[in-house]
Tab-separated table of C-alpha atoms in Angstrom:
chain	number	residue	atom	x	y	z
A	253	MET	CA	16.180	37.159	15.378
A	254	SER	CA	17.144	37.689	11.743
A	255	VAL	CA	15.080	36.312	8.885
A	256	PRO	CA	17.157	33.553	7.234
A	257	ARG	CA	17.854	33.614	3.529
A	258	SER	CA	16.177	30.829	1.592
A	259	SER	CA	18.891	28.219	0.971
A	260	GLU	CA	19.470	26.119	-2.104
A	261	PRO	CA	17.185	23.064	-1.973
A	262	VAL	CA	18.560	19.732	-0.769
A	263	ASP	CA	17.278	16.513	-2.365
A	264	PRO	CA	16.348	14.267	0.599
A	265	ALA	CA	16.331	11.183	-1.643
A	266	ALA	CA	19.929	11.654	-2.817
A	267	SER	CA	21.327	9.716	0.148
A	268	PRO	CA	20.495	9.058	3.804
A	269	TRP	CA	22.836	11.910	4.788
A	270	HIS	CA	21.083	14.304	2.417
A	271	LEU	CA	17.838	13.260	4.102
A	272	LEU	CA	19.262	14.157	7.507
A	273	GLY	CA	20.591	17.445	6.165
A	274	SER	CA	17.238	18.372	4.627
A	275	ALA	CA	15.525	17.607	7.923
A	276	VAL	CA	17.923	19.864	9.844
A	277	ARG	CA	17.340	22.623	7.298
A	278	HIS	CA	13.572	22.108	7.495
A	279	TRP	CA	13.627	22.556	11.265
A	280	ARG	CA	15.963	25.546	11.068
A	281	GLU	CA	14.334	27.505	8.223
A	282	GLU	CA	10.708	26.420	8.008
A	283	VAL	CA	9.918	25.618	11.633
A	284	ARG	CA	12.173	27.937	13.681
A	285	HIS	CA	13.038	30.604	11.046
A	286	LEU	CA	16.661	30.829	12.181
A	287	SER	CA	19.882	31.506	10.290
A	288	GLN	CA	22.738	29.009	10.225
A	289	ARG	CA	24.819	31.399	12.319
A	290	GLU	CA	22.128	31.641	15.018
A	291	VAL	CA	21.705	27.882	15.268
A	292	ALA	CA	25.454	27.242	15.212
A	293	LYS	CA	25.928	29.709	18.066
A	294	ALA	CA	23.123	28.150	20.127
A	295	ALA	CA	24.503	24.627	19.587
A	296	TYR	CA	28.180	25.615	20.024
A	297	LEU	CA	29.020	24.621	16.448
A	298	ASP	CA	30.817	26.103	13.475
A	299	ASP	CA	28.329	27.532	10.972
A	300	GLY	CA	30.507	26.283	8.087
A	301	ASP	CA	30.210	22.732	9.397
A	302	LEU	CA	26.454	23.190	9.778
A	303	SER	CA	26.238	24.256	6.138
A	304	LYS	CA	28.052	21.077	5.038
A	305	TRP	CA	25.806	18.862	7.200
A	306	GLU	CA	22.654	20.445	5.789
A	307	ARG	CA	23.857	19.845	2.233
A	308	GLY	CA	24.748	16.208	2.932
A	309	LEU	CA	28.435	16.881	2.287
A	310	ALA	CA	29.608	15.752	5.723
A	311	ARG	CA	28.374	13.360	8.404
A	312	PRO	CA	27.710	14.824	11.852
A	313	HIS	CA	28.454	12.798	14.983
A	314	ALA	CA	25.571	11.715	17.202
A	315	ASP	CA	26.430	14.205	19.954
A	316	VAL	CA	26.440	17.052	17.411
A	317	VAL	CA	22.964	16.034	16.231
A	318	ALA	CA	21.794	15.902	19.840
A	319	ARG	CA	22.910	19.517	20.318
A	320	LEU	CA	21.208	20.563	17.077
A	321	ASP	CA	18.028	18.765	18.115
A	322	SER	CA	18.054	20.623	21.431
A	323	ALA	CA	18.803	24.017	19.856
A	324	LEU	CA	15.983	23.578	17.334
A	325	GLY	CA	13.501	22.069	19.793
A	326	ALA	CA	12.992	19.117	17.453
A	327	GLY	CA	11.776	16.769	20.185
A	328	GLN	CA	14.358	14.038	19.447
A	329	HIS	CA	13.184	13.740	15.818
A	330	LEU	CA	16.643	14.590	14.506
A	331	VAL	CA	18.296	12.255	17.006
A	332	ALA	CA	16.050	9.377	15.916
A	333	LEU	CA	16.599	10.175	12.256
A	334	HIS	CA	20.384	10.214	12.732
A	335	ALA	CA	20.164	6.733	14.280
A	336	THR	CA	18.082	5.600	11.299
A	337	VAL	CA	20.558	7.040	8.802
A	338	ALA	CA	23.490	5.411	10.587
A	339	GLU	CA	21.680	2.052	10.472
A	340	LEU	CA	20.921	2.464	6.782
A	341	GLU	CA	24.627	2.970	6.209
A	342	ARG	CA	25.386	-0.139	8.253
A	343	LEU	CA	23.212	-2.172	5.888
A	344	ARG	CA	25.755	-1.532	3.138
A	345	THR	CA	27.908	-4.202	4.782
A	346	VAL	CA	25.157	-6.776	5.386
A	347	ALA	CA	24.919	-8.247	1.884
A	348	THR	CA	26.747	-11.510	1.196
A	349	GLY	CA	26.322	-11.902	-2.558
A	350	PRO	CA	24.925	-10.254	-5.702
A	351	ARG	CA	21.339	-11.353	-5.006
A	352	ALA	CA	21.516	-10.296	-1.372
A	353	GLU	CA	23.083	-6.979	-2.345
A	354	GLU	CA	20.181	-6.282	-4.689
A	355	GLU	CA	17.593	-7.138	-2.037
A	356	ILE	CA	19.317	-5.080	0.652
A	357	ALA	CA	19.555	-2.131	-1.738
A	358	THR	CA	15.835	-2.394	-2.451
A	359	GLU	CA	15.051	-2.552	1.252
A	360	ARG	CA	17.282	0.441	1.940
A	361	ARG	CA	15.481	2.467	-0.740
A	362	HIS	CA	12.117	1.534	0.740
A	363	LEU	CA	13.261	2.486	4.228
A	364	LEU	CA	14.599	5.782	2.933
A	365	GLN	CA	11.249	6.539	1.291
A	366	LEU	CA	9.473	5.827	4.562
A	367	ALA	CA	11.926	8.033	6.407
A	368	ILE	CA	11.361	10.904	3.969
A	369	ALA	CA	7.608	10.564	4.472
A	370	GLY	CA	7.948	10.607	8.242
A	371	THR	CA	10.752	13.073	8.902
A	372	LEU	CA	8.978	16.198	7.746
A	373	GLY	CA	5.634	15.038	9.119
A	374	ALA	CA	4.962	12.787	12.082
A	375	GLY	CA	8.627	12.139	12.863
A	376	SER	CA	11.135	9.364	12.271
A	377	GLU	CA	10.531	7.144	15.298
A	378	PRO	CA	8.524	4.519	13.324
A	379	VAL	CA	11.420	4.148	10.887
A	380	ARG	CA	14.002	3.909	13.671
A	381	ARG	CA	11.884	1.204	15.312
A	382	LEU	CA	11.479	-0.536	11.950
A	383	LEU	CA	15.221	-0.880	11.581
A	384	GLY	CA	15.690	-2.005	15.152
A	385	ASP	CA	12.936	-4.597	14.915
A	386	ALA	CA	13.965	-5.951	11.538
A	387	PHE	CA	17.687	-6.242	12.155
A	388	GLY	CA	18.246	-6.320	15.887
A	389	GLN	CA	15.928	-8.884	17.494
A	390	GLU	CA	15.998	-12.624	18.030
A	391	PHE	CA	14.217	-14.855	15.532
A	392	ARG	CA	10.618	-15.870	16.219
A	393	SER	CA	9.331	-19.407	16.314
A	394	VAL	CA	7.141	-20.546	13.438
A	395	GLU	CA	4.205	-20.625	15.857
A	396	ASP	CA	4.798	-16.981	16.723
A	397	TRP	CA	4.669	-16.053	13.059
A	398	GLU	CA	1.254	-17.654	12.474
A	399	PRO	CA	-0.943	-14.810	13.826
A	400	VAL	CA	1.213	-12.061	12.310
A	401	CYS	CA	-0.418	-12.131	8.878
A	402	ALA	CA	-3.918	-11.956	10.368
A	403	ASP	CA	-2.834	-8.955	12.436
A	404	HIS	CA	-1.603	-7.130	9.350
A	405	LEU	CA	-4.751	-7.987	7.396
A	406	TYR	CA	-6.871	-6.572	10.208
A	407	ALA	CA	-4.763	-3.405	10.215
A	408	LEU	CA	-5.084	-3.147	6.439
A	409	ARG	CA	-8.867	-3.276	6.664
A	410	THR	CA	-9.205	-0.737	9.449
A	411	ARG	CA	-6.274	1.702	9.197
A	412	PRO	CA	-4.887	4.004	6.481
A	413	PRO	CA	-2.508	2.088	4.181
A	414	ALA	CA	0.433	4.420	4.808
A	415	GLN	CA	0.250	3.574	8.520
A	416	VAL	CA	0.245	-0.149	7.775
A	417	ALA	CA	3.249	-0.016	5.444
A	418	SER	CA	6.070	0.552	7.932
A	419	ASP	CA	4.831	-1.986	10.505
A	420	LEU	CA	4.396	-4.590	7.783
A	421	LEU	CA	7.873	-4.011	6.391
A	422	VAL	CA	9.320	-4.725	9.846
A	423	ASP	CA	7.982	-8.266	9.694
A	424	LEU	CA	8.757	-8.803	6.021
A	425	LEU	CA	12.407	-7.938	6.479
A	426	ALA	CA	12.595	-9.996	9.657
A	427	VAL	CA	11.084	-13.156	8.164
A	428	ARG	CA	13.247	-12.918	5.050
A	429	ARG	CA	16.326	-12.490	7.213
A	430	GLN	CA	15.292	-15.483	9.337
A	431	SER	CA	14.634	-17.610	6.242
A	432	GLN	CA	18.236	-17.180	5.085
A	433	THR	CA	19.585	-19.172	8.054
A	434	ALA	CA	16.595	-21.365	8.976
A	435	PRO	CA	17.041	-25.153	9.202
A	436	PRO	CA	15.164	-27.235	6.609
A	437	THR	CA	12.494	-28.149	9.170
A	438	GLN	CA	11.489	-24.475	9.417
A	439	ALA	CA	12.281	-23.286	5.903
A	440	VAL	CA	9.023	-24.440	4.296
A	441	GLU	CA	6.850	-22.817	6.962
A	442	LEU	CA	8.822	-19.592	6.718
A	443	GLN	CA	8.270	-19.624	2.955
A	444	ARG	CA	4.534	-19.801	3.657
A	445	ILE	CA	4.772	-16.831	6.016
A	446	THR	CA	6.858	-14.906	3.483
A	447	ALA	CA	4.301	-15.563	0.739
A	448	ALA	CA	1.437	-14.371	2.920
A	449	LEU	CA	3.195	-11.229	4.149
A	450	ALA	CA	4.446	-10.379	0.656
A	451	SER	CA	0.849	-10.617	-0.556
A	452	VAL	CA	-0.256	-8.163	2.118
A	453	GLU	CA	2.590	-5.865	1.047
A	454	GLY	CA	1.432	-6.085	-2.567
A	455	ASN	CA	-2.046	-5.138	-1.373
A	456	VAL	CA	-0.758	-2.188	0.693
A	457	LEU	CA	1.395	-0.828	-2.123
A	458	THR	CA	-1.494	-1.133	-4.575
A	459	ARG	CA	-3.676	0.849	-2.165
A	460	LEU	CA	-0.948	3.502	-2.161
A	461	GLY	CA	-0.694	3.503	-5.967
A	462	GLU	CA	2.908	2.195	-5.851
A	463	HIS	CA	2.348	-0.275	-8.679
A	464	ALA	CA	5.934	-1.042	-9.700
A	465	ALA	CA	6.869	-1.922	-6.126
A	466	ALA	CA	3.631	-3.893	-5.700
A	467	LEU	CA	4.399	-6.023	-8.753
A	468	ARG	CA	7.803	-6.903	-7.312
A	469	TRP	CA	6.189	-8.053	-4.066
A	470	TRP	CA	3.587	-10.111	-5.957
A	471	ARG	CA	6.494	-11.847	-7.673
A	472	THR	CA	8.145	-12.483	-4.293
A	473	ALA	CA	4.857	-13.881	-2.994
A	474	ARG	CA	4.513	-16.268	-5.949
A	475	GLN	CA	8.085	-17.482	-5.623
A	476	ALA	CA	7.754	-18.098	-1.889
A	477	ALA	CA	4.393	-19.838	-2.287
A	478	ASP	CA	5.763	-22.082	-5.033
A	479	ALA	CA	8.790	-22.928	-2.868
A	480	SER	CA	6.470	-23.932	-0.022
A	481	GLY	CA	4.749	-26.581	-2.157
A	482	ASP	CA	1.361	-25.558	-0.699
A	483	LEU	CA	-1.149	-25.675	-3.588
A	484	GLY	CA	-3.803	-23.691	-1.727
A	485	LEU	CA	-1.300	-20.955	-0.945
A	486	ARG	CA	-0.040	-20.870	-4.530
A	487	LEU	CA	-3.592	-20.315	-5.758
A	488	MET	CA	-4.418	-17.762	-3.063
A	489	VAL	CA	-1.371	-15.631	-3.889
A	490	ARG	CA	-2.190	-15.677	-7.598
A	491	ALA	CA	-5.840	-14.839	-6.957
A	492	GLU	CA	-4.808	-11.879	-4.791
A	493	GLU	CA	-2.423	-10.597	-7.440
A	494	ALA	CA	-5.045	-10.867	-10.166
A	495	GLY	CA	-7.782	-9.252	-8.085
A	496	HIS	CA	-5.747	-6.216	-7.077
A	497	GLY	CA	-4.537	-5.843	-10.646
A	498	LEU	CA	-7.990	-4.502	-11.546
A	499	TYR	CA	-7.325	-1.259	-9.679
A	500	GLY	CA	-5.209	0.504	-12.280
A	501	GLN	CA	-2.306	-1.924	-12.023
A	502	ARG	CA	-3.016	-4.063	-15.071
A	503	ASP	CA	-5.278	-4.084	-18.103
A	504	PRO	CA	-8.404	-6.229	-17.477
A	505	GLU	CA	-7.383	-8.511	-20.360
A	506	ALA	CA	-4.049	-9.116	-18.610
A	507	VAL	CA	-5.929	-9.895	-15.408
A	508	LEU	CA	-8.013	-12.476	-17.262
A	509	ARG	CA	-4.797	-14.115	-18.450
A	510	LEU	CA	-3.570	-14.285	-14.837
A	511	VAL	CA	-6.858	-15.913	-13.848
A	512	GLU	CA	-6.567	-18.477	-16.642
A	513	SER	CA	-2.984	-19.278	-15.644
A	514	ALA	CA	-4.044	-19.859	-12.042
A	515	GLU	CA	-6.987	-22.009	-13.151
A	516	ARG	CA	-4.582	-24.264	-15.031
A	517	ILE	CA	-2.653	-24.793	-11.791
A	518	ALA	CA	-5.905	-25.425	-9.911
A	519	GLY	CA	-7.278	-27.775	-12.551
A	520	GLY	CA	-10.391	-25.631	-13.000
A	521	PRO	CA	-12.196	-22.532	-11.716
A	522	THR	CA	-12.221	-21.641	-8.026
A	523	ALA	CA	-14.496	-19.232	-6.189
A	524	ASP	CA	-11.893	-16.521	-5.645
A	525	LEU	CA	-10.726	-16.691	-9.260
A	526	LEU	CA	-14.318	-16.501	-10.514
A	527	THR	CA	-14.915	-13.310	-8.511
A	528	THR	CA	-11.972	-11.676	-10.274
A	529	ARG	CA	-12.980	-13.028	-13.690
A	530	SER	CA	-16.483	-11.582	-13.319
A	531	LYS	CA	-15.174	-8.129	-12.359
A	532	ALA	CA	-12.655	-8.067	-15.214
A	533	LEU	CA	-15.379	-8.983	-17.716
A	534	SER	CA	-17.578	-6.217	-16.309
A	535	MET	CA	-14.775	-3.677	-16.754
A	536	LEU	CA	-14.439	-4.754	-20.386
A	537	GLY	CA	-18.154	-4.120	-20.943
A	538	ARG	CA	-18.859	-7.832	-21.426
A	539	HIS	CA	-21.807	-7.671	-19.063
A	540	ASP	CA	-23.629	-10.829	-20.170
A	541	GLU	CA	-20.465	-12.882	-19.661
A	542	ALA	CA	-19.855	-11.172	-16.320
A	543	ARG	CA	-23.352	-12.043	-15.086
A	544	GLY	CA	-22.951	-15.595	-16.336
A	545	THR	CA	-19.697	-15.868	-14.385
A	546	VAL	CA	-21.407	-14.570	-11.242
A	547	ARG	CA	-24.127	-17.198	-11.640
A	548	ALA	CA	-21.444	-19.888	-11.976
A	549	LEU	CA	-19.769	-18.466	-8.877
A	550	VAL	CA	-22.976	-18.623	-6.842
A	551	ALA	CA	-23.621	-22.188	-8.025
A	552	LEU	CA	-20.112	-23.219	-7.019
A	553	ALA	CA	-20.499	-21.534	-3.633
A	554	ALA	CA	-23.772	-23.370	-3.028
A	555	GLY	CA	-21.732	-26.554	-2.813
A	556	GLY	CA	-19.785	-25.075	0.086
A	557	VAL	CA	-16.707	-22.860	-0.045
A	558	LYS	CA	-14.523	-21.467	2.682
A	559	GLY	CA	-11.829	-18.847	2.872
A	560	ASP	CA	-8.096	-19.452	3.006
A	561	THR	CA	-6.351	-20.147	6.308
A	562	PHE	CA	-4.740	-16.699	6.437
A	563	GLY	CA	-7.989	-14.775	5.988
A	564	PHE	CA	-7.363	-13.075	2.642
A	565	TRP	CA	-10.441	-14.314	0.805
A	566	LYS	CA	-13.791	-14.827	2.494
A	567	PRO	CA	-17.070	-16.112	1.058
A	568	ASP	CA	-18.754	-12.716	1.556
A	569	GLN	CA	-16.560	-11.427	-1.274
A	570	ILE	CA	-18.980	-13.218	-3.576
A	571	HIS	CA	-21.520	-10.507	-2.744
A	572	PHE	CA	-18.929	-7.815	-3.488
A	573	ALA	CA	-18.427	-9.303	-6.964
A	574	GLU	CA	-22.207	-9.398	-7.447
A	575	SER	CA	-22.477	-5.749	-6.406
A	576	TRP	CA	-19.787	-4.754	-8.927
A	577	VAL	CA	-21.132	-6.808	-11.837
A	578	TYR	CA	-24.820	-5.990	-11.414
A	579	ALA	CA	-24.099	-2.294	-10.852
A	580	GLY	CA	-22.034	-2.164	-14.037
A	581	ALA	CA	-24.882	-3.799	-15.948
A	582	GLY	CA	-27.453	-1.386	-14.493
A	583	ASP	CA	-29.368	-4.160	-12.683
A	584	GLU	CA	-30.432	-2.005	-9.752
A	585	ALA	CA	-32.412	-4.561	-7.744
A	586	ALA	CA	-29.705	-7.242	-7.850
A	587	ALA	CA	-26.963	-4.692	-7.141
A	588	ASP	CA	-28.885	-3.317	-4.148
A	589	ARG	CA	-29.338	-6.788	-2.647
A	590	ALA	CA	-25.658	-7.601	-3.018
A	591	ARG	CA	-24.579	-4.227	-1.632
A	592	GLN	CA	-26.704	-4.615	1.480
A	593	GLN	CA	-25.219	-8.057	2.108
A	594	VAL	CA	-21.698	-6.623	1.873
A	595	LEU	CA	-22.489	-3.693	4.171
A	596	ALA	CA	-24.024	-6.044	6.731
A	597	ALA	CA	-20.923	-8.241	6.832
A	598	THR	CA	-17.859	-6.089	6.189
A	599	ARG	CA	-15.604	-4.275	8.646
A	600	ASP	CA	-13.311	-3.126	5.847
A	601	TYR	CA	-13.632	0.623	5.205
A	602	GLN	CA	-12.502	0.110	1.612
A	603	TYR	CA	-15.217	-2.445	0.848
A	604	ASP	CA	-17.770	-0.165	2.492
A	605	ALA	CA	-16.741	2.779	0.311
A	606	ASN	CA	-16.476	0.765	-2.881
A	607	VAL	CA	-19.909	-0.855	-2.717
A	608	ARG	CA	-21.343	2.626	-2.181
A	609	LEU	CA	-19.458	3.660	-5.300
A	610	HIS	CA	-21.033	0.654	-7.017
A	611	GLU	CA	-24.398	2.225	-6.185
A	612	ALA	CA	-23.246	5.396	-7.956
A	613	LEU	CA	-22.012	3.275	-10.881
A	614	CYS	CA	-25.433	1.691	-11.198
A	615	THR	CA	-27.126	5.102	-11.120
A	616	VAL	CA	-24.872	6.345	-13.939
A	617	SER	CA	-25.360	3.114	-15.912
A	618	LYS	CA	-29.121	3.670	-15.772
A	619	GLY	CA	-28.804	7.227	-17.115
A	620	GLY	CA	-28.647	9.268	-13.904
A	621	VAL	CA	-25.304	10.885	-14.667
A	622	ASP	CA	-25.499	13.955	-12.425
A	623	THR	CA	-27.037	12.079	-9.504
A	624	GLY	CA	-24.576	9.198	-9.744
A	625	LEU	CA	-21.530	11.442	-9.899
A	626	ARG	CA	-22.745	13.448	-6.916
A	627	GLN	CA	-23.180	10.172	-5.027
A	628	ALA	CA	-19.653	9.107	-5.942
A	629	ALA	CA	-18.147	12.471	-4.987
A	630	THR	CA	-19.858	12.318	-1.598
A	631	VAL	CA	-18.469	8.832	-0.908
A	632	ILE	CA	-14.913	9.916	-1.691
A	633	THR	CA	-14.869	13.341	-0.047
A	634	THR	CA	-16.526	12.039	3.123
A	635	LEU	CA	-13.511	9.796	3.742
A	636	PRO	CA	-10.471	11.340	5.477
A	637	ALA	CA	-7.692	11.780	2.914
A	638	ALA	CA	-5.490	9.107	4.519
A	639	TYR	CA	-8.206	6.502	3.861
A	640	ARG	CA	-8.754	7.392	0.189
A	641	SER	CA	-6.869	4.410	-1.130
A	642	HIS	CA	-6.005	3.891	-4.778
A	643	HIS	CA	-8.668	1.160	-4.868
A	644	ILE	CA	-11.311	3.706	-3.893
A	645	VAL	CA	-10.105	6.372	-6.327
A	646	GLN	CA	-9.907	3.788	-9.134
A	647	THR	CA	-13.457	2.670	-8.402
A	648	GLY	CA	-14.427	6.327	-8.715
A	649	ARG	CA	-12.807	6.294	-12.163
A	650	LEU	CA	-14.912	3.239	-13.005
A	651	VAL	CA	-17.987	5.368	-12.281
A	652	LEU	CA	-16.634	8.158	-14.495
A	653	ARG	CA	-15.950	5.775	-17.387
A	654	ALA	CA	-19.576	4.643	-17.278
A	655	VAL	CA	-20.744	8.105	-18.413
A	656	PRO	CA	-21.902	7.908	-22.063
A	657	ALA	CA	-19.673	9.777	-24.517
A	658	ASP	CA	-22.393	12.272	-25.417
A	659	GLN	CA	-22.847	13.197	-21.737
A	660	ARG	CA	-19.208	13.876	-20.859
A	661	GLY	CA	-19.496	17.628	-21.368
A	662	ARG	CA	-21.836	17.996	-18.400
A	663	ARG	CA	-20.698	20.160	-15.499
A	664	ALA	CA	-21.007	17.305	-12.984
A	665	VAL	CA	-18.672	15.208	-15.125
A	666	GLY	CA	-16.037	17.935	-15.211
A	667	GLU	CA	-16.246	18.479	-11.460
A	668	PHE	CA	-15.920	14.770	-10.697
A	669	ARG	CA	-13.074	14.384	-13.193
A	670	GLU	CA	-11.290	17.271	-11.464
A	671	LEU	CA	-11.788	15.592	-8.080
A	672	LEU	CA	-10.256	12.364	-9.375
A	673	GLY	CA	-7.544	14.218	-11.287
A	674	THR	CA	-6.195	15.637	-8.056
A	675	GLY	CA	-5.990	12.106	-6.701
A	676	ALA	CA	-8.952	13.019	-4.482
A	677	GLY	CA	-6.386	13.771	-1.820
A	678	ALA	CA	-5.531	10.094	-2.058
A	679	ALA	CA	-3.550	8.131	0.492
A	680	THR	CA	0.179	8.149	-0.228
A	681	ALA	CA	3.265	6.591	1.269
């Protein structure tokens, strides 16, 4: 076996066919260490044609890809990816107008990104299934859609965000496709489902640090919720958008403006909006106002509050807000009580990690810089990289920002800043 020359790089994002070509080259050069001539001979192909396919300059037929897959021992990854690429090309003809063309193009780009992430790693089967599920199955009844959002929320709270993304997109594309042809009797309910799923997608993309895409899905969620006419849903979507905006997506002042806008729709403060207001005030260093908001939140909750029907917001999130606010203010006893209540109730790995980071925040706020940063580093590095969501890394940055200016030259500060600067091995799409 000869050692292959290193070929000119192929940009997998240039087109679906460039993606396929880069995958073939990856298997040939990096996995099997074979030359084009050796692979072409084994697969009964012309090595000139193989060169064109790898560079995305020509489109191989399915049976050619099957022979390449066999010659490279790719375990049907290349076959599945070819099917995905062919389906992506088919979507060019699906659009029926300028708006639809824009949406299809966005969906194709998202699918291509998912394919790039999977092809050189775990394989392209999830993306192939995504396309088949989203564009090839019969429509569901409204009743069948009802539990879907809860399923995705459960997955979001227990699985790495990158794993949740592709499964969620299956249902988002499917419900949007169904909404385009639904009779008026179903249209409103499908708008509700779209709003809920788009909110989960905004959450997922925020966890992955994909803020521009997340903002687009928050906008979709608002539009769908408004079209449904469901006031509770309209408020829930806006509260979700504002709350997740605190994790590096928006300035806290901008988040406060979102809260105020939602309160005008509601006719006054609501529990979920107060939790976000209190956290934003804490981030701005307005600790007295933040604690006053938490007290107002607890007083409101004493009159009886319940979560939304989809399961986004739950009353135990009041304790999470308390943990955040009291930790930021250095009120150790109150922060400890709130943290223990969250840990006793939550099954969400992200909440678990973040309230432990609140403990580190409180330690730093009380002057224990080295100890607090070591606590925070332990919380982050103990998590597998796939679970280190942007929310968790951003909460780590909240701990770092609490270090007084005259203490920022300490070794522990530099080490923790370096950990966060690398993204802490953060979860990515």
